């Protein structure tokens, strides 16, 4: 047990941060959300930097760290699906990858080339042909589409593995978005003044932001631990259930602290907050 | 103490339900899911208010001289409850009935009362509320939109923000600064401003709550006659606080939330979903929160029915209303599953409607501060 980053991990985190400063961030997210909701430039920057093969070459924990960082910078790519879930199933597949439970809206469905379908105890791998996706409007921070879920190559018995890794990816993505909400809101309450003082100086705000720190930190460490351990069923379940509950709670706290401006699209909060609800629901009840 | 309804009250509620059953269109659930004020229901609401007014049900609790029927406070509560339980078909009109009417009655000149109250009770006018500014949210007393006296009118300059419903509003209940900013609440005045006055510009704000939720309103040398002032110059703070007491607790939002719970259960069932275990527990808990809000709301109506001045019980009720809304909004998403993320779904509509409940009409923190100070008698935070 050691919570300090190794040299390799530090350099991965640093180079991801550098890449994300250039290719991601809330301004970029708002732009992308106003169009397709998927950011092909960020996806290719990540591919060119070699991050997609992190899981095989370095480890799942390192892939999780990059996934978290992308989410914390509000990146709009399905990195976790391509860089964690697919390789966990031993697959070399065409990016972008989307994950489906057969029914309901698929996150990044309209930009996916490959669909991994969780089908009970099995997984089916299906190519997505152009024109098959039907984009669906949503206010929850990601692009969604309806996709056919028939056919594809069947991976017998791979369902449990896919479910567990999917859960870990979601938990990591939630952890990143929580950090985004927390950092943004902390800055905001320092700057916003009412009654002649920063609203962040009120204890009503301070104590609840402190609770948000607990929820954010625990979500992140639990998700990292589960990734490190190779997504054991129990660890994956704990990670997503804690993170999903944290997402729902922090969502309301940060919106409350941002006041009315927090609901507007010109204020950056929504690029992190709205996706929290989507991520918390993605494996809901599964 | 007793918790029963009188024969009159029961029959009034039944009449309302029959009326609603006859008047609401078949696709009403769909039409009303984005909440009162949405474009989808604007035209319907206007016609509906006319029909209510014709039966004397728009402002039943108002005195006869202002177009009411001197009905008791409970009758108004039953009316509001039935309206919200049916998705508030009155649209933004509820604001007029809730807080504008009582405030105009108390502070208006004879001429203002004659003109405005008659129109409100006929149901043919919409208002908006110009309180908040970019730098004056919770700290409303720091507002800085200026009104300078020029002859027998005021010249208004400044900006309001978060103004709801103002696209269709004919008048604005506007708070302006008529003295130095340092005077804070002692230098504020209320003006009743026609929205078509030259120099007023309205811009819609893009939000994640839905379309046309709120607006910015810019005032550039807007001339408002002194006769449109409500109450005396620099006396506006007390008037605004009086209005807020009515506004905060004006809406039995729990009735809408309780209806939402029924709708989401029906929806989940029709999608073949079995509601048991954890979901059932959450449903019961959310329903209990709606009921808690209801009984605390009744407590406040009872004070009104006994002509007692408003107390911090209304802040207590407001906090409960907000908590119930939130619990139901969360559950609407959770029960709906990923499909609830789609724009216009039942879960989405209700979640987004509940999102701002803890901010609109004053935040939960401000309400909690008032409960701490006035209900518990605790000292203010240093
Ligand atoms: C849906 C909606 C509709 C609205 N409609 C209207 C309208 O029609 N007309 C109108 O005039 N306004 C309207 N408003 C504005 C509303 O009244 C304000 O948003 C509200 O008063 C809060 O102000 P703010 O948004 O500037 O938040 P801020 O005042 O900046 O508050 C930010 C955070 O700081 C907290 N805070 C502030 N002071 C304290 C304190 N002393 N102690 C502890 N915490 C504190 C707040 O509670 C909040 O959590 C609307 C708002 C919404 C969301």
XYZ file of C-alpha atoms and ligand atoms in Angstrom:
721
model
C 0.000 0.000 0.000
C 1.409 3.348 -1.016
C -0.574 6.428 -1.984
C 2.421 8.206 -3.570
C 2.664 8.161 -7.330
C 5.597 6.288 -8.851
C 7.786 8.126 -11.315
C 6.011 6.468 -14.216
C 2.604 7.319 -12.822
C 3.663 10.900 -12.184
C 4.821 11.300 -15.745
C 1.571 9.818 -17.085
C -0.476 12.169 -14.923
C 1.678 15.135 -15.976
C 1.503 14.434 -19.661
C -2.257 13.815 -19.469
C -2.674 17.129 -17.665
C -0.669 18.905 -20.328
C -2.647 17.337 -23.138
C -5.945 18.132 -21.433
C -5.022 21.752 -20.820
C -4.634 22.077 -24.554
C -7.509 19.900 -25.787
C -10.152 19.903 -23.046
C -11.640 22.138 -20.355
C -15.053 23.705 -19.756
C -14.935 26.181 -22.665
C -14.183 23.392 -25.085
C -16.891 21.236 -23.495
C -19.500 23.949 -23.956
C -18.515 24.283 -27.616
C -18.652 20.537 -28.191
C -21.946 20.166 -26.316
C -23.469 22.790 -28.574
C -22.695 20.583 -31.582
C -22.287 16.795 -31.672
C -21.331 16.345 -28.025
C -18.339 14.197 -29.023
C -14.821 15.595 -29.329
C -12.892 13.814 -32.111
C -9.886 16.121 -31.702
C -9.453 15.192 -28.065
C -9.919 11.523 -28.960
C -7.167 11.633 -31.564
C -4.816 13.576 -29.287
C -5.255 10.867 -26.653
C -4.701 8.131 -29.226
C -1.583 9.776 -30.634
C -0.161 10.191 -27.142
C -0.500 6.430 -26.695
C -2.921 6.581 -23.784
C -5.236 3.971 -25.306
C -2.739 1.204 -24.694
C -2.012 2.183 -21.078
C -3.956 -0.731 -19.663
C -1.886 -3.310 -21.492
C 1.440 -1.554 -21.202
C 1.291 -0.066 -17.734
C -1.854 -1.083 -15.887
C -5.506 -0.482 -15.191
C -4.774 1.970 -12.392
C -2.875 4.258 -14.753
C -5.681 4.045 -17.332
C -8.095 4.942 -14.534
C -6.008 7.987 -13.600
C -6.197 9.294 -17.140
C -9.932 8.579 -17.317
C -10.434 10.553 -14.109
C -8.363 13.451 -15.403
C -10.337 13.598 -18.663
C -13.607 13.739 -16.759
C -12.266 16.378 -14.363
C -11.427 18.526 -17.410
C -14.920 17.845 -18.804
C -13.563 15.993 -21.844
C -16.208 14.613 -24.176
C -14.785 11.246 -25.274
C -15.562 7.719 -24.146
C -12.000 6.996 -23.129
C -12.859 4.486 -20.404
C -14.828 2.303 -22.830
C -11.982 2.140 -25.340
C -9.023 2.151 -22.959
C -10.371 0.053 -20.082
C -13.489 -1.989 -20.872
C -12.421 -3.178 -24.333
C -8.869 -4.212 -23.353
C -10.206 -5.895 -20.195
C -12.173 -8.123 -22.542
C -8.956 -8.753 -24.466
C -10.146 -6.897 -27.504
C -8.429 -4.750 -30.092
C -11.330 -2.867 -31.564
C -12.152 0.157 -33.592
C -12.502 3.321 -31.604
C -14.780 5.064 -30.674
C -16.399 2.439 -28.504
C -19.770 2.745 -26.792
C -21.345 0.532 -24.147
C -24.904 -0.706 -24.345
C -27.306 -2.631 -22.161
C -29.511 -3.500 -25.136
C -32.204 -1.003 -24.201
C -32.259 2.728 -23.685
C -30.087 5.625 -24.784
C -26.402 4.905 -25.431
C -23.820 7.456 -24.338
C -21.724 8.556 -27.347
C -23.868 6.192 -29.426
C -23.892 8.438 -32.469
C -20.114 8.600 -32.750
C -19.366 4.941 -31.975
C -17.808 2.580 -34.504
C -18.008 -0.374 -32.143
C -20.690 -1.232 -29.664
C -20.089 -3.543 -26.719
C -23.433 -4.972 -25.719
C -23.899 -6.434 -22.275
C -26.196 -9.387 -22.884
C -26.752 -11.246 -19.636
C -23.806 -13.579 -19.074
C -22.383 -12.735 -22.495
C -21.051 -9.786 -24.385
C -21.734 -9.090 -28.018
C -19.394 -6.969 -30.102
C -21.160 -5.180 -32.877
C -19.960 -2.827 -35.578
C -22.022 0.315 -35.897
C -22.726 1.319 -39.462
C -23.247 4.902 -40.395
C -26.863 5.935 -40.248
C -27.779 3.336 -37.647
C -27.680 5.691 -34.694
C -30.601 7.952 -33.899
C -29.360 10.887 -31.789
C -31.560 11.801 -28.820
C -31.772 15.187 -27.140
C -30.705 15.388 -23.523
C -29.671 18.096 -21.072
C -27.471 15.744 -19.094
C -24.036 16.664 -20.334
C -23.346 13.903 -22.886
C -24.529 13.013 -26.375
C -26.988 10.091 -26.435
C -28.336 7.976 -29.250
C -30.526 5.005 -29.794
C -28.763 2.112 -31.502
C -29.818 -1.307 -32.670
C -28.589 -3.950 -30.233
C -29.021 -7.057 -32.344
C -26.347 -9.325 -33.753
C -22.603 -8.965 -33.319
C -19.929 -11.428 -32.356
C -20.748 -13.202 -29.099
C -18.167 -13.470 -26.321
C -19.623 -16.220 -24.194
C -19.311 -15.752 -20.455
C -17.710 -12.304 -20.688
C -20.737 -10.484 -19.216
C -19.587 -10.393 -15.610
C -16.227 -8.998 -16.595
C -17.717 -6.301 -18.765
C -20.192 -5.323 -16.045
C -17.467 -4.996 -13.434
C -15.141 -2.934 -15.626
C -17.986 -0.768 -16.806
C -18.796 -0.052 -13.174
C -15.213 0.864 -12.416
C -15.061 3.174 -15.425
C -18.266 4.894 -14.343
C -16.983 5.286 -10.798
C -13.759 6.817 -12.100
C -15.631 9.162 -14.425
C -17.893 10.231 -11.566
C -14.845 10.852 -9.389
C -13.413 13.149 -12.063
C -16.666 15.058 -12.537
C -16.999 15.415 -8.755
C -13.547 16.935 -8.642
C -14.534 19.285 -11.465
C -17.651 20.408 -9.549
C -15.732 20.807 -6.317
C -12.856 22.827 -7.766
C -15.150 25.052 -9.772
C -17.494 25.680 -6.858
C -14.670 26.346 -4.414
C -13.361 29.038 -6.752
C -16.843 30.444 -7.188
C -17.659 30.762 -3.487
C -14.355 32.559 -2.928
C -15.172 35.079 -5.600
C -18.941 35.593 -5.230
C -19.750 38.208 -2.622
C -23.052 38.848 -0.852
C -23.635 40.771 2.382
C -20.196 42.312 1.939
C -18.282 39.045 2.147
C -17.362 36.008 0.097
C -20.178 33.456 0.337
C -17.461 30.866 0.956
C -16.906 32.488 4.342
C -20.322 31.313 5.590
C -20.072 28.128 7.606
C -23.260 26.808 6.040
C -21.286 26.700 2.796
C -17.961 25.601 4.271
C -19.316 22.577 6.087
C -21.208 21.284 3.109
C -18.256 21.818 0.793
C -16.218 19.848 3.311
C -18.772 17.022 2.986
C -18.288 17.238 -0.781
C -14.556 16.753 -0.257
C -15.248 13.542 1.656
C -17.538 12.246 -1.074
C -15.152 13.200 -3.874
C -12.026 11.803 -2.260
C -13.606 8.524 -1.207
C -15.150 8.051 -4.667
C -11.781 8.497 -6.296
C -9.768 6.236 -3.998
C -12.384 3.465 -4.059
C -12.495 3.570 -7.841
C -8.686 3.519 -8.120
C -8.469 0.635 -5.695
C -11.029 -1.350 -7.691
C -9.140 -0.633 -10.925
C -5.855 -1.664 -9.346
C -7.386 -4.931 -8.146
C -8.644 -5.735 -11.622
C -12.303 -4.910 -11.060
C -13.367 -7.644 -8.648
C -17.183 -7.885 -8.528
C -17.405 -6.691 -4.974
C -14.936 -3.814 -5.321
C -16.577 -2.645 -8.538
C -20.006 -2.697 -6.938
C -18.837 -0.770 -3.895
C -17.055 1.800 -6.066
C -20.046 2.547 -8.292
C -22.610 2.500 -5.534
C -20.619 4.941 -3.415
C -19.810 7.163 -6.385
C -23.398 7.218 -7.665
C -24.724 8.251 -4.249
C -21.971 10.870 -3.996
C -22.873 12.181 -7.463
C -26.519 12.709 -6.520
C -25.654 14.444 -3.297
C -22.868 16.682 -4.598
C -25.001 17.670 -7.587
C -27.537 19.369 -5.327
C -24.935 20.848 -3.010
C -22.937 22.564 -5.730
C -26.010 23.802 -7.558
C -27.308 25.211 -4.339
C -24.024 27.037 -3.708
C -23.818 28.502 -7.199
C -27.315 30.011 -6.989
C -29.292 30.939 -10.095
C -26.259 31.505 -12.316
C -25.373 27.828 -11.838
C -28.321 26.856 -14.031
C -27.169 28.933 -16.993
C -25.105 27.628 -19.859
C -22.713 30.556 -19.698
C -21.557 29.415 -16.246
C -19.309 26.347 -16.432
C -20.781 24.288 -13.592
C -23.193 22.322 -15.779
C -20.440 20.743 -17.881
C -19.556 18.685 -14.809
C -22.767 18.644 -12.796
C -25.239 17.472 -15.413
C -23.044 14.572 -16.411
C -22.981 13.393 -12.813
C -26.647 12.454 -13.049
C -26.117 10.631 -16.332
C -23.195 8.651 -14.981
C -25.028 7.783 -11.776
C -27.917 6.389 -13.804
C -25.986 4.511 -16.460
C -25.786 1.226 -14.608
C -28.755 2.054 -12.380
C -30.236 -1.106 -10.952
C -27.968 -3.252 -13.130
C -57.517 21.276 17.220
C -59.021 19.102 14.529
C -57.900 17.971 11.083
C -61.173 17.540 9.247
C -62.670 19.345 6.276
C -66.041 21.017 6.512
C -68.905 20.035 4.241
C -68.361 23.256 2.264
C -64.671 22.622 1.838
C -65.243 19.080 0.646
C -67.840 20.083 -1.840
C -65.668 22.940 -3.110
C -62.842 20.515 -3.734
C -65.161 18.153 -5.563
C -66.483 20.917 -7.775
C -62.934 21.904 -8.618
C -62.045 18.353 -9.535
C -65.090 18.014 -11.757
C -64.259 21.299 -13.406
C -60.645 20.245 -13.985
C -61.701 16.871 -15.338
C -63.924 18.635 -17.851
C -61.500 21.404 -18.808
C -58.072 19.764 -18.983
C -57.288 18.386 -22.436
C -56.481 14.711 -22.966
C -52.796 15.440 -23.541
C -52.519 17.627 -20.441
C -49.899 15.473 -18.689
C -47.689 15.896 -21.704
C -48.455 19.618 -22.035
C -47.782 20.404 -18.398
C -44.641 18.414 -17.781
C -42.292 21.379 -18.192
C -44.094 23.336 -15.526
C -46.190 26.483 -15.481
C -44.929 29.162 -17.802
C -43.692 26.812 -20.494
C -44.653 27.802 -24.005
C -46.536 24.556 -24.402
C -49.163 25.577 -21.914
C -49.177 29.393 -22.243
C -52.156 29.751 -24.585
C -54.153 27.140 -22.735
C -53.518 28.810 -19.377
C -54.770 32.133 -20.587
C -58.117 30.716 -21.684
C -58.310 28.572 -18.572
C -57.848 31.562 -16.251
C -60.705 33.346 -17.984
C -62.957 30.377 -17.272
C -61.871 30.206 -13.649
C -62.496 33.927 -13.278
C -65.982 33.552 -14.756
C -66.815 31.107 -11.959
C -65.256 33.318 -9.325
C -62.507 30.805 -8.734
C -59.510 32.842 -9.695
C -59.511 35.051 -6.595
C -62.225 33.599 -4.343
C -60.488 34.675 -1.142
C -60.253 38.326 -2.118
C -62.692 40.907 -0.743
C -65.764 41.506 -2.901
C -64.747 45.076 -3.707
C -61.645 43.796 -5.526
C -63.378 41.145 -7.541
C -63.298 38.339 -4.956
C -65.889 36.519 -2.893
C -64.589 36.974 0.647
C -63.907 33.235 0.778
C -61.857 31.930 3.726
C -58.098 31.334 3.435
C -58.660 27.574 3.425
C -60.672 27.838 0.254
C -57.721 29.461 -1.478
C -55.458 26.721 -0.138
C -57.763 24.036 -1.523
C -57.849 25.833 -4.849
C -54.047 26.094 -5.050
C -53.659 22.509 -3.986
C -55.988 21.197 -6.664
C -54.338 23.389 -9.295
C -50.818 22.209 -8.413
C -51.992 18.634 -8.087
C -53.110 18.978 -11.692
C -49.898 20.547 -12.969
C -50.905 24.188 -12.336
C -53.067 24.948 -15.382
C -53.227 28.618 -14.337
C -49.636 29.082 -15.514
C -47.740 32.147 -14.193
C -51.089 33.606 -13.148
C -50.594 31.951 -9.770
C -48.092 34.681 -8.902
C -50.727 37.383 -9.270
C -53.151 35.603 -7.045
C -50.573 34.643 -4.445
C -48.512 37.647 -3.691
C -49.242 40.513 -6.050
C -52.888 40.729 -5.072
C -52.360 40.778 -1.299
C -49.471 43.250 -1.648
C -51.425 45.630 -3.871
C -54.399 45.410 -1.512
C -52.287 46.399 1.425
C -50.098 49.091 -0.150
C -51.850 50.255 -3.339
C -53.527 53.618 -3.891
C -57.261 53.503 -4.596
C -56.561 54.024 -8.271
C -53.913 51.254 -8.366
C -56.190 48.845 -6.569
C -59.116 49.619 -8.832
C -57.089 49.131 -11.981
C -54.717 46.265 -11.190
C -56.833 44.140 -8.885
C -59.724 44.185 -11.313
C -57.469 42.953 -14.100
C -55.902 40.249 -11.948
C -59.251 38.971 -10.789
C -60.410 38.813 -14.413
C -57.327 36.743 -15.189
C -56.269 38.725 -18.223
C -52.880 40.059 -17.141
C -49.462 38.589 -16.362
C -46.802 40.137 -14.156
C -43.146 39.523 -13.565
C -41.007 40.181 -10.510
C -38.000 42.491 -10.904
C -36.081 41.944 -7.669
C -32.765 40.147 -8.286
C -29.732 41.736 -9.911
C -26.339 40.319 -10.850
C -24.857 41.554 -7.564
C -28.005 41.425 -5.470
C -29.253 37.860 -5.042
C -29.542 36.690 -1.460
C -28.407 40.146 -0.456
C -31.370 41.834 -2.093
C -30.891 45.035 -0.079
C -27.743 45.780 -2.083
C -29.720 46.282 -5.302
C -28.547 49.162 -7.460
C -31.007 49.722 -10.321
C -31.515 53.460 -9.943
C -34.632 55.580 -10.211
C -34.032 59.354 -10.317
C -36.910 61.711 -9.854
C -37.390 63.914 -12.952
C -40.495 66.102 -12.597
C -43.473 63.843 -12.108
C -41.736 60.727 -13.303
C -38.752 58.529 -12.458
C -35.922 57.769 -14.867
C -34.897 54.156 -14.313
C -31.465 52.789 -15.231
C -29.995 49.419 -14.408
C -30.421 45.705 -14.803
C -32.497 42.878 -13.348
C -31.778 39.206 -13.808
C -33.406 35.777 -13.389
C -36.751 37.366 -14.158
C -39.220 34.531 -14.748
C -42.146 34.607 -17.137
C -41.261 38.069 -18.339
C -41.615 37.393 -22.029
C -45.399 37.436 -21.715
C -45.651 39.832 -18.789
C -47.497 43.111 -19.145
C -46.234 44.617 -15.874
C -43.157 44.347 -13.720
C -43.191 44.659 -9.930
C -39.873 46.460 -9.854
C -37.554 47.236 -6.946
C -35.402 50.315 -7.519
C -32.908 52.343 -5.558
C -34.082 55.876 -4.802
C -31.423 56.828 -2.287
C -27.701 56.262 -1.828
C -26.580 52.637 -2.054
C -25.268 52.777 1.534
C -28.812 53.242 2.799
C -29.390 49.582 1.802
C -32.956 48.569 2.639
C -33.906 52.114 3.608
C -33.484 53.473 0.091
C -35.596 51.094 -1.969
C -38.847 51.853 -3.767
C -41.417 49.753 -5.637
C -42.556 50.779 -9.118
C -45.322 49.072 -11.100
C -43.878 49.303 -14.586
C -45.616 48.469 -17.868
C -43.227 46.188 -19.749
C -43.892 47.998 -23.029
C -42.366 51.240 -21.715
C -39.610 52.449 -24.072
C -36.086 51.636 -22.860
C -36.856 48.160 -21.490
C -34.993 45.353 -23.178
C -35.571 41.671 -22.349
C -33.047 38.941 -23.122
C -33.621 35.284 -22.635
C -30.969 33.376 -20.672
C -29.878 29.993 -21.968
C -30.189 27.437 -19.162
C -30.077 23.728 -18.496
C -33.487 24.005 -16.852
C -35.361 24.201 -20.131
C -36.363 26.780 -22.672
C -37.411 30.305 -21.721
C -36.833 29.766 -18.060
C -35.569 33.155 -17.128
C -34.417 36.481 -18.488
C -32.268 39.535 -18.097
C -34.083 42.855 -18.176
C -32.199 46.035 -19.020
C -33.538 49.487 -18.169
C -32.136 52.435 -20.098
C -33.636 55.769 -19.129
C -37.046 54.211 -18.681
C -39.639 56.833 -17.719
C -42.131 55.724 -15.099
C -44.781 58.169 -13.796
C -44.721 58.807 -10.059
C -48.326 57.577 -10.000
C -46.958 54.085 -10.738
C -45.061 54.008 -7.441
C -46.403 51.570 -4.868
C -46.335 53.059 -1.371
C -44.019 55.893 -0.406
C -40.559 56.591 -1.786
C -37.892 54.581 0.090
C -40.573 52.412 1.689
C -40.126 49.536 -0.739
C -38.239 47.086 1.463
C -41.139 46.435 3.822
C -43.423 46.004 0.824
C -41.045 43.527 -0.814
C -40.726 41.532 2.413
C -44.494 41.449 2.743
C -44.744 40.134 -0.825
C -42.035 37.526 -0.180
C -43.868 36.172 2.851
C -46.728 35.363 0.530
C -44.555 34.188 -2.309
C -42.369 31.771 -0.383
C -45.269 29.820 0.847
C -47.694 30.609 -1.915
C -47.335 27.347 -3.704
C -48.351 23.953 -2.490
C -45.573 22.477 -4.600
C -45.936 19.256 -2.652
C -49.218 18.687 -4.467
C -47.426 18.695 -7.800
C -44.697 16.466 -6.386
C -47.197 13.983 -4.999
C -48.861 13.852 -8.421
C -45.466 13.318 -10.023
C -44.925 10.321 -7.794
C -48.168 8.805 -9.022
C -47.236 9.477 -12.625
C -43.782 7.961 -12.358
C -45.132 4.868 -10.692
C -47.744 4.470 -13.428
C -45.060 5.057 -16.050
C -42.672 2.525 -14.505
C -45.471 -0.047 -14.330
C -46.450 0.503 -17.932
C -42.831 -0.169 -18.863
C -43.110 -3.523 -17.157
C -41.061 -2.496 -14.176
C -41.769 -4.112 -10.836
C -41.579 -1.640 -8.011
C -40.398 -3.395 -4.926
C -37.621 -3.451 -2.359
C -35.436 -0.387 -2.306
C -37.569 1.532 -4.803
C -40.681 0.976 -2.792
C -38.947 2.273 0.293
C -37.765 5.356 -1.560
C -41.257 5.981 -2.884
C -42.744 5.789 0.570
C -40.049 8.105 1.937
C -40.591 10.653 -0.853
C -44.334 10.509 -0.355
C -43.861 11.078 3.377
C -41.771 14.157 2.583
C -44.608 15.517 0.445
C -46.995 14.920 3.321
C -44.640 16.625 5.782
C -44.543 19.642 3.484
C -48.342 19.556 3.255
C -48.948 19.593 6.996
C -46.388 22.381 7.560
C -48.020 24.357 4.767
C -51.436 23.842 6.394
C -49.969 25.167 9.617
C -49.160 28.438 7.840
C -52.558 28.635 6.126
C -54.142 28.196 9.533
C -52.269 31.238 10.836
C -53.544 33.169 7.851
C -57.081 31.930 8.425
C -56.829 33.330 11.964
C -55.485 36.633 10.631
C -52.211 36.194 12.476
C -49.135 37.959 11.117
C -46.686 35.768 9.163
C -44.046 33.965 11.243
C -40.921 31.900 10.628
C -43.253 28.911 10.303
C -43.499 29.898 6.654
C -39.715 29.482 6.316
C -39.989 26.088 7.972
C -42.673 25.082 5.478
C -40.643 26.409 2.564
C -37.666 24.245 3.544
C -39.923 21.198 3.707
C -41.433 22.011 0.309
C -37.967 22.232 -1.211
C -36.841 18.962 0.335
C -39.942 17.163 -0.953
C -39.488 18.556 -4.458
C -35.916 17.432 -4.516
C -36.631 13.931 -3.248
C -39.336 13.481 -5.868
C -37.202 14.939 -8.663
C -34.351 12.595 -7.783
C -36.666 9.634 -7.673
C -38.243 10.557 -11.007
C -34.796 10.228 -12.585
C -33.785 7.147 -10.693
C -36.989 5.263 -11.342
C -37.039 6.287 -14.975
C -33.547 4.859 -15.487
C -31.329 5.995 -18.371
C -34.392 6.777 -20.535
C -35.229 9.529 -18.028
C -32.165 11.426 -19.290
C -33.916 12.163 -22.559
C -35.281 15.628 -22.992
C -39.004 15.783 -22.352
C -39.298 12.444 -20.580
C -41.284 12.353 -17.367
C -38.147 11.932 -15.265
C -36.276 14.683 -17.070
C -39.143 17.193 -16.873
C -39.706 16.647 -13.197
C -36.068 16.569 -12.258
C -35.390 19.842 -14.040
C -38.502 21.422 -12.536
C -37.266 20.484 -9.049
C -33.645 21.555 -9.606
C -34.020 25.249 -8.747
C -36.467 24.799 -5.841
C -33.774 25.582 -3.260
C -32.757 28.798 -5.035
C -35.889 30.420 -6.487
C -37.778 32.898 -4.220
C -34.803 32.987 -1.855
C -32.364 30.181 -1.161
C -32.692 27.403 1.387
C -29.717 28.844 3.261
C -31.478 32.178 3.685
C -34.623 30.368 4.811
C -32.559 28.295 7.210
C -30.925 31.448 8.599
C -34.376 32.898 9.234
C -35.517 29.714 10.971
C -32.395 29.772 13.128
C -32.845 33.414 14.079
C -36.603 33.776 14.278
C -37.874 30.313 15.123
C -35.026 29.153 17.343
C -33.940 32.581 18.538
C -30.279 31.929 17.791
C -27.837 34.802 17.273
C -26.769 35.758 13.755
C -23.510 34.413 12.321
C -20.790 36.957 13.169
C -35.963 29.316 -11.282
C -35.694 30.666 -10.715
C -36.598 31.677 -10.914
C -36.351 32.953 -10.414
N -37.250 33.952 -10.683
C -36.994 35.201 -10.262
C -37.871 36.287 -10.600
O -38.874 36.100 -11.283
N -37.553 37.518 -10.182
C -36.450 37.771 -9.423
O -36.246 38.910 -9.044
N -35.592 36.777 -9.093
C -35.833 35.499 -9.497
N -34.966 34.483 -9.180
C -33.737 34.794 -8.452
C -33.679 34.282 -7.010
O -34.456 35.060 -6.176
C -32.199 34.290 -6.621
O -31.560 33.329 -7.412
C -31.968 33.976 -5.162
O -32.417 35.013 -4.355
C -30.497 33.699 -4.876
O -29.654 34.672 -5.390
P -28.389 34.269 -6.274
O -28.846 33.354 -7.317
O -27.710 35.503 -6.669
O -27.476 33.417 -5.304
P -26.429 34.000 -4.227
O -27.102 34.986 -3.385
O -25.187 34.385 -4.918
O -26.168 32.701 -3.346
C -25.205 31.710 -3.666
C -25.098 30.760 -2.496
O -24.640 31.456 -1.337
C -25.520 31.215 -0.270
N -25.598 32.334 0.659
C -25.797 33.639 0.376
N -25.863 34.350 1.516
C -25.733 33.479 2.538
C -25.740 33.591 3.952
N -25.916 34.778 4.542
N -25.577 32.462 4.697
C -25.418 31.260 4.103
N -25.395 31.092 2.762
C -25.562 32.188 1.989
C -26.844 31.026 -0.955
O -27.801 30.422 -0.111
C -26.446 30.171 -2.121
O -26.282 28.858 -1.701
C -35.186 33.202 -9.671
C -34.277 32.175 -9.462
C -34.510 30.910 -9.975
C -33.506 29.844 -9.744
